[in-house]
Tab-separated table of C-alpha atoms and ligand atoms in Angstrom:
chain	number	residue	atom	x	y	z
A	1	UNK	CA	-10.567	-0.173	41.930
A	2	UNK	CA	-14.263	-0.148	41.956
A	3	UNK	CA	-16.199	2.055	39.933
A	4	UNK	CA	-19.454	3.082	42.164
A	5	UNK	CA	-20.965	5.913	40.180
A	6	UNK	CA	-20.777	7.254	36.744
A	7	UNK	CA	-22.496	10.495	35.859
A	8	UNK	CA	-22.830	11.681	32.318
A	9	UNK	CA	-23.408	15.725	30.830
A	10	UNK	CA	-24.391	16.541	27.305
A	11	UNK	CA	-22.813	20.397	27.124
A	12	UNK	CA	-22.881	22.977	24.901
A	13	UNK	CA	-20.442	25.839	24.824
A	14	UNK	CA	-20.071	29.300	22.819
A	15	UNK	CA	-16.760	29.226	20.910
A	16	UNK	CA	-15.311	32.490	20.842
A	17	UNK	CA	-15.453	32.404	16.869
A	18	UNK	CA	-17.634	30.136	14.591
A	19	UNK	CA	-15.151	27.586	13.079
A	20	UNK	CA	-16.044	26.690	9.916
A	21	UNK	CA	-14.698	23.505	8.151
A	22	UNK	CA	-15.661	21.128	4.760
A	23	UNK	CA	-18.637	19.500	6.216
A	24	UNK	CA	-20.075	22.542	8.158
A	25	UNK	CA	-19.740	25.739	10.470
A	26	UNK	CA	-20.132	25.187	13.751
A	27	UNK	CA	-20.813	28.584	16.819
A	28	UNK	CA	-21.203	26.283	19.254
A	29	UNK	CA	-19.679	23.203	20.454
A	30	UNK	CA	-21.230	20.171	22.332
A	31	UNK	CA	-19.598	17.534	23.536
A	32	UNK	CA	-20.161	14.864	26.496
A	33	UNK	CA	-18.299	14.623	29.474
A	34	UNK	CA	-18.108	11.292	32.104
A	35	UNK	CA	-16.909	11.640	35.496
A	36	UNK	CA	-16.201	8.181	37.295
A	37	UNK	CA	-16.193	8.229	41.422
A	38	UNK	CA	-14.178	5.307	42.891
A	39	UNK	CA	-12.372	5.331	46.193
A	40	UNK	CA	-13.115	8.640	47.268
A	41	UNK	CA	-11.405	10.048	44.133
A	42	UNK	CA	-12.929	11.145	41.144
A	43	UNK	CA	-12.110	11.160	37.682
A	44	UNK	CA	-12.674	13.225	34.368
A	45	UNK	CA	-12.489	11.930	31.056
A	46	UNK	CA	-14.653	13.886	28.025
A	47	UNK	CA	-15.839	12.587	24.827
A	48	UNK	CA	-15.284	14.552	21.637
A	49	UNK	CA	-18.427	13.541	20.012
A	50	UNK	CA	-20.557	16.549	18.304
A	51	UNK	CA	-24.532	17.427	18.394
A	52	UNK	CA	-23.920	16.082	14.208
A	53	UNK	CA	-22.482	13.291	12.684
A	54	UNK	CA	-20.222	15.982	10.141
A	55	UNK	CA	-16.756	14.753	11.538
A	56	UNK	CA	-17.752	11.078	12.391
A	57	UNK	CA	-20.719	8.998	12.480
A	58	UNK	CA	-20.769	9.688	16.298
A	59	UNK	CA	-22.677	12.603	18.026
A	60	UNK	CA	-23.239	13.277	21.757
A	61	UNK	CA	-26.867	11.445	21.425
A	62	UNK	CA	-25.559	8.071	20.190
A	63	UNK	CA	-22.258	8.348	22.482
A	64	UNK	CA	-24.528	8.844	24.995
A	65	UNK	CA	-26.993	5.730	23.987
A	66	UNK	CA	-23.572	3.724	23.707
A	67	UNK	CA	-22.457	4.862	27.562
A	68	UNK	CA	-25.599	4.802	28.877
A	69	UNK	CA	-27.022	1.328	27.544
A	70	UNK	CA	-23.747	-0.977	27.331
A	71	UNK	CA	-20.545	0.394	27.948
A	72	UNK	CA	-21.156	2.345	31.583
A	73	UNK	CA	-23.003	-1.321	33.202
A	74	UNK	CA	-19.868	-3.204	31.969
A	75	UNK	CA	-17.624	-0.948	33.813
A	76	UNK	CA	-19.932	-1.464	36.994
A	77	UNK	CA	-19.379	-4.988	37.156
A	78	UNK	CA	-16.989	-5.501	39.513
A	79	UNK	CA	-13.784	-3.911	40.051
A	80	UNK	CA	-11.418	-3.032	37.326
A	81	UNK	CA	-7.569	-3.138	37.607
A	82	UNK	CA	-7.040	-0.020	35.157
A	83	UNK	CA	-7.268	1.389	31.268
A	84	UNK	CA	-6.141	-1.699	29.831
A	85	UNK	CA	-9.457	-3.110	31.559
A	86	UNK	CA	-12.173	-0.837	29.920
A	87	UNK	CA	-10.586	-1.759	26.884
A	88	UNK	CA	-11.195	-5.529	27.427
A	89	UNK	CA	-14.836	-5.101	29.189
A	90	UNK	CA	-15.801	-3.288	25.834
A	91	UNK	CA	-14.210	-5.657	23.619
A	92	UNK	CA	-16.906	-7.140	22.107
A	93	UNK	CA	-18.524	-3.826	21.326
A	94	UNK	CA	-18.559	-2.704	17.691
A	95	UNK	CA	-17.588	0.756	17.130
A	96	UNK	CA	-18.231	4.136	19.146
A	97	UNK	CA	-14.457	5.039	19.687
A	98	UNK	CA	-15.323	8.558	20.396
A	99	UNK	CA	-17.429	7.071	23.186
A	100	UNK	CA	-15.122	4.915	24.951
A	101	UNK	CA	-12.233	6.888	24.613
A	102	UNK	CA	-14.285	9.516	27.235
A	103	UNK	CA	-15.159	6.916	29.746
A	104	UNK	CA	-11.696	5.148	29.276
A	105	UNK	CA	-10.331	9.259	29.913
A	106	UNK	CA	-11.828	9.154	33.000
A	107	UNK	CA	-10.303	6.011	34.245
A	108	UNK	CA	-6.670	7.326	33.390
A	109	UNK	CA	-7.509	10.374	35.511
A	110	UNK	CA	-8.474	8.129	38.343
A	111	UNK	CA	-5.772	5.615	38.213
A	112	UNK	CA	-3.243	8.869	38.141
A	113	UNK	CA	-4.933	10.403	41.181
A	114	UNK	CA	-4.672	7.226	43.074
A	115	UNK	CA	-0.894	6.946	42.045
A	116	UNK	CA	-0.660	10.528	42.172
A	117	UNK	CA	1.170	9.915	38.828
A	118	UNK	CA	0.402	12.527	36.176
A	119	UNK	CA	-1.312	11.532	32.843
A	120	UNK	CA	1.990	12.226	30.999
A	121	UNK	CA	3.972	10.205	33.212
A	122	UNK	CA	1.921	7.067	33.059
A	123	UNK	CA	1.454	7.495	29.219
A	124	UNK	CA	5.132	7.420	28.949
A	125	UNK	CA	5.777	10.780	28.225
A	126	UNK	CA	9.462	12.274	27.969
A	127	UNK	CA	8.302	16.108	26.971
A	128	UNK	CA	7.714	18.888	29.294
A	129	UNK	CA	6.355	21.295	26.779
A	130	UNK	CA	4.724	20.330	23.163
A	131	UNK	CA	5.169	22.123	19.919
A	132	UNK	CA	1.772	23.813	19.217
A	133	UNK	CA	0.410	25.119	16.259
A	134	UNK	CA	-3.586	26.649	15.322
A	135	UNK	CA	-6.356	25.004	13.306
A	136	UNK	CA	-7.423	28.110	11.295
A	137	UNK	CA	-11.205	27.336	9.718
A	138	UNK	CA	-12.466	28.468	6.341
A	139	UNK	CA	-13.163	32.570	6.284
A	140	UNK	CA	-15.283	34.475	4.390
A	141	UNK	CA	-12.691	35.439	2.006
A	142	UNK	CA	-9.181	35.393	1.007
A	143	UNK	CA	-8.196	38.583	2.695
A	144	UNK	CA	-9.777	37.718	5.594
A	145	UNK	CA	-8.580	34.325	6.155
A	146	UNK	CA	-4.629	36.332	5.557
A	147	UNK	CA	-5.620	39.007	8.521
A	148	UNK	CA	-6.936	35.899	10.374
A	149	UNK	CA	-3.400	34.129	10.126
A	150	UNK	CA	-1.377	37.210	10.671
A	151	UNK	CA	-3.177	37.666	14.335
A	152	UNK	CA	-2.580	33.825	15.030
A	153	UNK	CA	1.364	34.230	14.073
A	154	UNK	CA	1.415	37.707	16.198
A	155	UNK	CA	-0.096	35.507	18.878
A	156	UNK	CA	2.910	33.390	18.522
A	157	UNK	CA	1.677	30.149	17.069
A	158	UNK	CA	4.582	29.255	14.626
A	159	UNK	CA	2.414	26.794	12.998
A	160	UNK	CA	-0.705	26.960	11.200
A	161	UNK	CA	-3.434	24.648	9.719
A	162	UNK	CA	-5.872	25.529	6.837
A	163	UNK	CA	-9.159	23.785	6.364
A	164	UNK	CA	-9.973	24.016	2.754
A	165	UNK	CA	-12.922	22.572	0.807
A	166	UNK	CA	-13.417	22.227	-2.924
A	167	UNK	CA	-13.352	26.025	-4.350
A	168	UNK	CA	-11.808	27.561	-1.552
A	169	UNK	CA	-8.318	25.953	-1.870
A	170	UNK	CA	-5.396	26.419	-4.313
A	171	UNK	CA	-5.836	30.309	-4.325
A	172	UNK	CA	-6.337	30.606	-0.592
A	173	UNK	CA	-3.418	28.148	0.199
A	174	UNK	CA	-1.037	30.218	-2.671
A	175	UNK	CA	-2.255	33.678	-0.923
A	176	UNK	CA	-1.201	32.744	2.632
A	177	UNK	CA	2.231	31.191	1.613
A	178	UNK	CA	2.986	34.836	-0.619
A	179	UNK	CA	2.295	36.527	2.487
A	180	UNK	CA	4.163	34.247	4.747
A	181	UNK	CA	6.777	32.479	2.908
A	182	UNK	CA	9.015	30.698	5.882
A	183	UNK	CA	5.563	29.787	7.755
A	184	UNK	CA	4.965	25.983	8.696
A	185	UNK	CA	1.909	25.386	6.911
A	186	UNK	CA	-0.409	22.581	6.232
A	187	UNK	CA	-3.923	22.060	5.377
A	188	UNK	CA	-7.039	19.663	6.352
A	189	UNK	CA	-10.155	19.170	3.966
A	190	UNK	CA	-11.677	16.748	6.491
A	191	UNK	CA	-12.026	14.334	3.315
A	192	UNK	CA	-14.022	16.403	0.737
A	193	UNK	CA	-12.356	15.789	-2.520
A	194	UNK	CA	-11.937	12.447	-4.347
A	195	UNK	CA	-9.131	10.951	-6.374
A	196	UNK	CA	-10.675	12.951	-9.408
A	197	UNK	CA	-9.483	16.214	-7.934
A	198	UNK	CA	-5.809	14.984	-7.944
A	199	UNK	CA	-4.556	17.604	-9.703
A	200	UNK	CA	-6.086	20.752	-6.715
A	201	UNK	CA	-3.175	18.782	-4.488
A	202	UNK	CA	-0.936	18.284	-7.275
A	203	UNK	CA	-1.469	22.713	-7.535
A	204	UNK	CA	-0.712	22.673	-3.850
A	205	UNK	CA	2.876	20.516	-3.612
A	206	UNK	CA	4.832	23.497	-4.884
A	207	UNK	CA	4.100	25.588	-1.818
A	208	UNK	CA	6.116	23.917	0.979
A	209	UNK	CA	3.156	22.284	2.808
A	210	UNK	CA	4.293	20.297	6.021
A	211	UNK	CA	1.599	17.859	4.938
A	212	UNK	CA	-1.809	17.927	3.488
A	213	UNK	CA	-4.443	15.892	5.670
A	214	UNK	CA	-7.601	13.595	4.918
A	215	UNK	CA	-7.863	14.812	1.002
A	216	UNK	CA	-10.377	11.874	0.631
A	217	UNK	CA	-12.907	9.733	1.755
A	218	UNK	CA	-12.159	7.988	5.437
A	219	UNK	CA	-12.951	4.620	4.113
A	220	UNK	CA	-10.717	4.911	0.913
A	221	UNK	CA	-7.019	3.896	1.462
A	222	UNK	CA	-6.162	2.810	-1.742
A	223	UNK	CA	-7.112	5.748	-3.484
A	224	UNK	CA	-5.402	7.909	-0.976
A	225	UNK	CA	-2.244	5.488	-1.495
A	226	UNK	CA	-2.718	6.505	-5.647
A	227	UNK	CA	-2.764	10.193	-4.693
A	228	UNK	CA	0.163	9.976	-2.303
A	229	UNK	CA	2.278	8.252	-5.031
A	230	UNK	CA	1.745	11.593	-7.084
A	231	UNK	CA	3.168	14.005	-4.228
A	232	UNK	CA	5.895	15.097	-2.797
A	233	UNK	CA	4.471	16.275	-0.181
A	234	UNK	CA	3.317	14.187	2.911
A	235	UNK	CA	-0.254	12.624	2.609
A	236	UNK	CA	-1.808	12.782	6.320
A	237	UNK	CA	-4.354	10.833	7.260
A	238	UNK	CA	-7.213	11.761	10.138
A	239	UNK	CA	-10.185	10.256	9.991
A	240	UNK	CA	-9.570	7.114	8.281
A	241	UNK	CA	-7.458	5.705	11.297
A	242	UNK	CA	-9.497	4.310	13.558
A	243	UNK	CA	-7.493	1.610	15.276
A	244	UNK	CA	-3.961	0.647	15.116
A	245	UNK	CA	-5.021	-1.934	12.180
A	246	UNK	CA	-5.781	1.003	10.009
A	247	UNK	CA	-2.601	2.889	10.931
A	248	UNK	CA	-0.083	-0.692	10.082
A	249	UNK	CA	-2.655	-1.504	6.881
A	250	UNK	CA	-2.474	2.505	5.822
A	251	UNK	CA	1.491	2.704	6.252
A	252	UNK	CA	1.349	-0.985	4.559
A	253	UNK	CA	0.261	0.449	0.899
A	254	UNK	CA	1.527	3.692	0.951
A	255	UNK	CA	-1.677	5.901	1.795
A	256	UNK	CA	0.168	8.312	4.160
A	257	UNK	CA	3.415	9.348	5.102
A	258	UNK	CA	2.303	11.389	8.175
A	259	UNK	CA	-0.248	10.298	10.790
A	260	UNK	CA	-2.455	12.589	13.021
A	261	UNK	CA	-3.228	10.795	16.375
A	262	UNK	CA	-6.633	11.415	18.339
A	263	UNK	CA	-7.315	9.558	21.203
A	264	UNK	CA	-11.226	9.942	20.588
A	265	UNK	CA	-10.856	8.810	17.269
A	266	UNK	CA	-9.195	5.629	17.809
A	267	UNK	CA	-11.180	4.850	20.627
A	268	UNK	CA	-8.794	5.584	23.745
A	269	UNK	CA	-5.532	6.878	24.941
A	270	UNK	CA	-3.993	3.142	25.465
A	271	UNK	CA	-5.033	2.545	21.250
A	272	UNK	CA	-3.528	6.449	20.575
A	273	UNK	CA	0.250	4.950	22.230
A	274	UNK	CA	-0.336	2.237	20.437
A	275	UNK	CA	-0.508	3.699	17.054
A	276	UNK	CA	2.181	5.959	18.762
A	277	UNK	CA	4.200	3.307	18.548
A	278	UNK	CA	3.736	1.618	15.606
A	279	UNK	CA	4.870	4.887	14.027
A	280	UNK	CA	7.801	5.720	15.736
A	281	UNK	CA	9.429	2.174	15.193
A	282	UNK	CA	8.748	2.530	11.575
A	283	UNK	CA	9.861	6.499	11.546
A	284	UNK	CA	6.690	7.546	10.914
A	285	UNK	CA	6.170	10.922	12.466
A	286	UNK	CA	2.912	11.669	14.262
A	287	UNK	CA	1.192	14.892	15.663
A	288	UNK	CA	-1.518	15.721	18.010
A	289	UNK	CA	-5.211	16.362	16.407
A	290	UNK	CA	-7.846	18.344	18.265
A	291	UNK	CA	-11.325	18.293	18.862
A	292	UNK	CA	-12.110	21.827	19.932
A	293	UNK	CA	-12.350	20.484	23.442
A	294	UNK	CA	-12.614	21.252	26.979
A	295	UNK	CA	-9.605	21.655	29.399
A	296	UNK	CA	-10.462	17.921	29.918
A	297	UNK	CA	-9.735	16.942	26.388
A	298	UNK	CA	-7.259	19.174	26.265
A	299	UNK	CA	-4.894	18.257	29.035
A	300	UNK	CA	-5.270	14.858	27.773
A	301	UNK	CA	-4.269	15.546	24.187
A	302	UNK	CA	-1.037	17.815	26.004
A	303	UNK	CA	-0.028	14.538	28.117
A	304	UNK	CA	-0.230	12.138	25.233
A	305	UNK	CA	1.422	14.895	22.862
A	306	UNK	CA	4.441	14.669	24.951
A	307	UNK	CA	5.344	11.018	23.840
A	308	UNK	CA	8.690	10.843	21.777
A	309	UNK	CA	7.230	10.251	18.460
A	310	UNK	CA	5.186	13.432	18.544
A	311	UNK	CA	7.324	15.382	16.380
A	312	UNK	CA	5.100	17.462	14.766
A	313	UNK	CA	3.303	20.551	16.316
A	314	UNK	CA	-0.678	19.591	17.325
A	315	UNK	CA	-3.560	21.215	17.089
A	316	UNK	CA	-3.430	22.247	20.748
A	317	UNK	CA	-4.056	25.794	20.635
A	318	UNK	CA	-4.748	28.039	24.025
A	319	UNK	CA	-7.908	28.434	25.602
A	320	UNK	CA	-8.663	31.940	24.495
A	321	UNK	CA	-8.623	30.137	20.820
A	322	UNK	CA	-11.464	28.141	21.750
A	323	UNK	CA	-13.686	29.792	24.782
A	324	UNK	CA	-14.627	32.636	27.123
A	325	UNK	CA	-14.773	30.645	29.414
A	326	UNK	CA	-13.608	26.704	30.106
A	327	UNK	CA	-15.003	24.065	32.657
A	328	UNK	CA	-11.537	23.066	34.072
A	329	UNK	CA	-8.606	25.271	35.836
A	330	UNK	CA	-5.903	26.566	35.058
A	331	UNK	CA	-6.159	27.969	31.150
A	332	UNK	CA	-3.425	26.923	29.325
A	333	UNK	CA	-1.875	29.458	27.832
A	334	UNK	CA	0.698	29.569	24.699
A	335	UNK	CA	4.454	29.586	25.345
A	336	UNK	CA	6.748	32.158	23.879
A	337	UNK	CA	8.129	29.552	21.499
A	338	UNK	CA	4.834	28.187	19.945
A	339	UNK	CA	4.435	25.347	23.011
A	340	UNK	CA	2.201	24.548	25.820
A	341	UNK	CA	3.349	23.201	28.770
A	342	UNK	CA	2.092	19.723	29.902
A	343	UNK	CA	-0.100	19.905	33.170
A	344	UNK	CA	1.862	17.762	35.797
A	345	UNK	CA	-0.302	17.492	38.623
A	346	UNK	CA	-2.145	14.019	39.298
A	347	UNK	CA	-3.663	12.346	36.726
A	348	UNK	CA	-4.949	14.566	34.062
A	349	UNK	CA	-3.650	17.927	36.261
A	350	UNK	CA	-6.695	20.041	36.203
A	351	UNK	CA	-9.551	21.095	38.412
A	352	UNK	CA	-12.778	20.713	36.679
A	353	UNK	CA	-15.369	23.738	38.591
A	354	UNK	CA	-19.011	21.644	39.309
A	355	UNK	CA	-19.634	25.636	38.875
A	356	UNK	CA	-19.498	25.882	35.146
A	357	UNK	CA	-20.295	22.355	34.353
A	358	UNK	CA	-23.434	23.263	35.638
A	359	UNK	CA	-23.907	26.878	33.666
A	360	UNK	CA	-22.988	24.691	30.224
A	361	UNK	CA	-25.034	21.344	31.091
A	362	UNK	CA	-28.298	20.370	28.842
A	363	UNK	CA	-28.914	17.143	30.291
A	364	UNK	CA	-27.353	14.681	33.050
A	365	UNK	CA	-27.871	11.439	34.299
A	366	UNK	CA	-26.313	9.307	37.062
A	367	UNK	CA	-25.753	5.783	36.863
A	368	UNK	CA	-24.644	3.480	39.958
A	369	UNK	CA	-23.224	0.065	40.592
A	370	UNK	CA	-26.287	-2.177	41.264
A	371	UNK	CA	-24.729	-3.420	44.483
A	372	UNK	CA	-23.500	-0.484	46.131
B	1	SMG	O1	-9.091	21.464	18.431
B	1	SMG	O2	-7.931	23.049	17.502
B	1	SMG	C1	-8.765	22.146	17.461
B	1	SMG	C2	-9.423	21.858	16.136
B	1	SMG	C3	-8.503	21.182	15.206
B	1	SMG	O3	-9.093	21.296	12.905
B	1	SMG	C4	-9.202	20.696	13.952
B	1	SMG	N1	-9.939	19.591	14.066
B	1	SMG	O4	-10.356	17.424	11.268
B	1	SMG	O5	-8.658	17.841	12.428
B	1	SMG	C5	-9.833	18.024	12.197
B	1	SMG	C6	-10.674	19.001	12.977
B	1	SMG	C7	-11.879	18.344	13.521
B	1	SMG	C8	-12.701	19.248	14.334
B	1	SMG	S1	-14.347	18.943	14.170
B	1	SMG	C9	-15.023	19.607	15.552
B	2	MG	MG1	-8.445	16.660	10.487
């Protein structure tokens, strides 16, 4: 198909609660989102870069400098058979997953519309409905942060994450799992501690954690493989897995026995099935990160989620848990038994309203193939 014009949207949206996590606290969340027209069809892909490099080095400026400058032209050159194909145009591009990972989005969504395949069915998928859980950022204080959990678990999500950060850990951890004993728990500290603080997770693998994710630095595997080798429980690993590479080299020595899968993160959904994979021949399971993003992101993540190695609840949490209101129809909404159901409709299976874009849009630009 040929690509004949690209537009790109820097947003920013109110969340409907200020998450806070180890690098930051965030009210607001920006993010970037492509849409591709080909063929009369048009597709939708969002990347899950922030205004600040706290997550990753990325941010919506230098995703957009990335799209804009080298990756957007390549795609305009001629016509391209599919995913695989951004993939190769952009090969011999250093870094930017987050970047390509929205522009290669948008071609899945188009190559689904004109196959009037949904996303989950060309990714392979065999779910209809993914386990859920809910990302629960750092509150004010301990009490708080229990009340916080206890409205999440009446709201039905039967699994929950805690971020923690150095000082706000062990004691917060201990006083959720005495309130809710049978609750599947885990925690994230986005990679805020170093192998000196061994013994704060050491504390923490007496209290039935599913997994404890990204304890240190993203470019450190071998220390994480020295912490991991002092736990029982599961060593999960975000940030640091970029590529499939760093998922076989991380399983390799030992630095995780869990593996959360982002399809920003490692730079597209074709590299996410990939690492996908990798871990389910070596029964390694795998779960669905989030980004706090749009229904775009969002129906992506639910599609990919439904692969057979996903086999531990995401961080795919309803709408209402993120925003008021959402650029793309319908909502998704939380099962009774802690799942969301997988949109089936063409491609990614959501209607994006031009409506809202616009209300939420801070800057756009348009971008055409030079011969058409
Ligand atoms: O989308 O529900 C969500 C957020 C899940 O905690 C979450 N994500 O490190 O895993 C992570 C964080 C990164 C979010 S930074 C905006
Ligand atoms: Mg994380």
């Amino acid at each position: 198909m040929r690509i004949e014009r690209v537009e790109l949207r820097h947003l920013r949206m109110r969340l409907r609660t200020p998450f806070e996590t180890s690098f930051g606290c965030e009210a607001e969340r920006d993010c970037l989102v492509v849409r591709l027209e080909a063929e009369g069809l048009v597709g939708w892909g969002e990347c899950a870069a922030d205004r600040w490099p706290g997550y990753s080095y990325e941010t919506v400026g230098t995703a957009w400098h990335f799209l804009e400058e080298f990756a957007v032209p390549r795609l305009l050159h001629g016509p391209i058979e599919g995913p695989a194909e951004v993939r190769a145009r952009l090969h011999h591009l250093k870094g930017h997953p987050l970047a390509r990972a929205g522009l290669e989005m948008a071609v899945w969504d188009l190559v689904g519309k004109a196959s009037s395949k949904s996303l989950a069915a060309l990714l392979g998928g065999t779910r209809q409905r993914v386990a859920v859980g809910v990302s629960v950022g750092i509150q004010p204080d301990v009490r708080s942060l229990v009340s916080t959990v206890a409205s999440y678990i009446d709201q039905g999500y039967a699994r929950v994450k805690l971020k923690i950060k150095p000082g706000r850990d062990v004691e917060e951890v201990r006083a959720v799992r005495r309130e809710f004993p049978e609750l599947r728990l885990q925690v994230d500290a986005n990679s805020a501690y170093s192998l000196e603080d061994a013994a704060v997770f050491e504390a923490m693998d007496d209290l039935g954690l599913l997994l404890i994710e990204q304890p240190l630095a993203e470019d450190d595997l071998i220390d994480h493989s020295r912490l991991q080798a002092r736990l029982r429980t599961p060593v999960c690993l975000d940030e640091s897995i970029l590529s499939l590479r760093h998922a076989r080299q991380a399983l390799d020595v030992g630095a995780c026995r869990v593996i959360n899968i982002k399809p920003g993160r490692v730079g597209g959904l074709c590299e996410a099935v990939a690492v996908h994979d990798l871990c389910l021949a070596r029964g390694v399971p795998v779960w669905c990160g989030g980004m706090l993003e749009t229904g775009i992101g969002r129906a992506a993540n639910l599609a990919l989620a439904s692969l057979a190695g996903f086999t531990l609840p995401g961080d795919i949490s309803a709408t209402d848990r993120y925003y008021a209101e959402d650029i793309a129809e319908p909502r998704f909404v939380l099962n009774a038994d802690s799942t969301i159901t997988v949109p089936q409709g063409p491609g990614l299976g959501i209607e994006v309203s031009e409506a809202a874009l616009e209300t939420f849009t801070l800057r756009r630009a348009v971008l055409c193939d030079a011969g058409g």
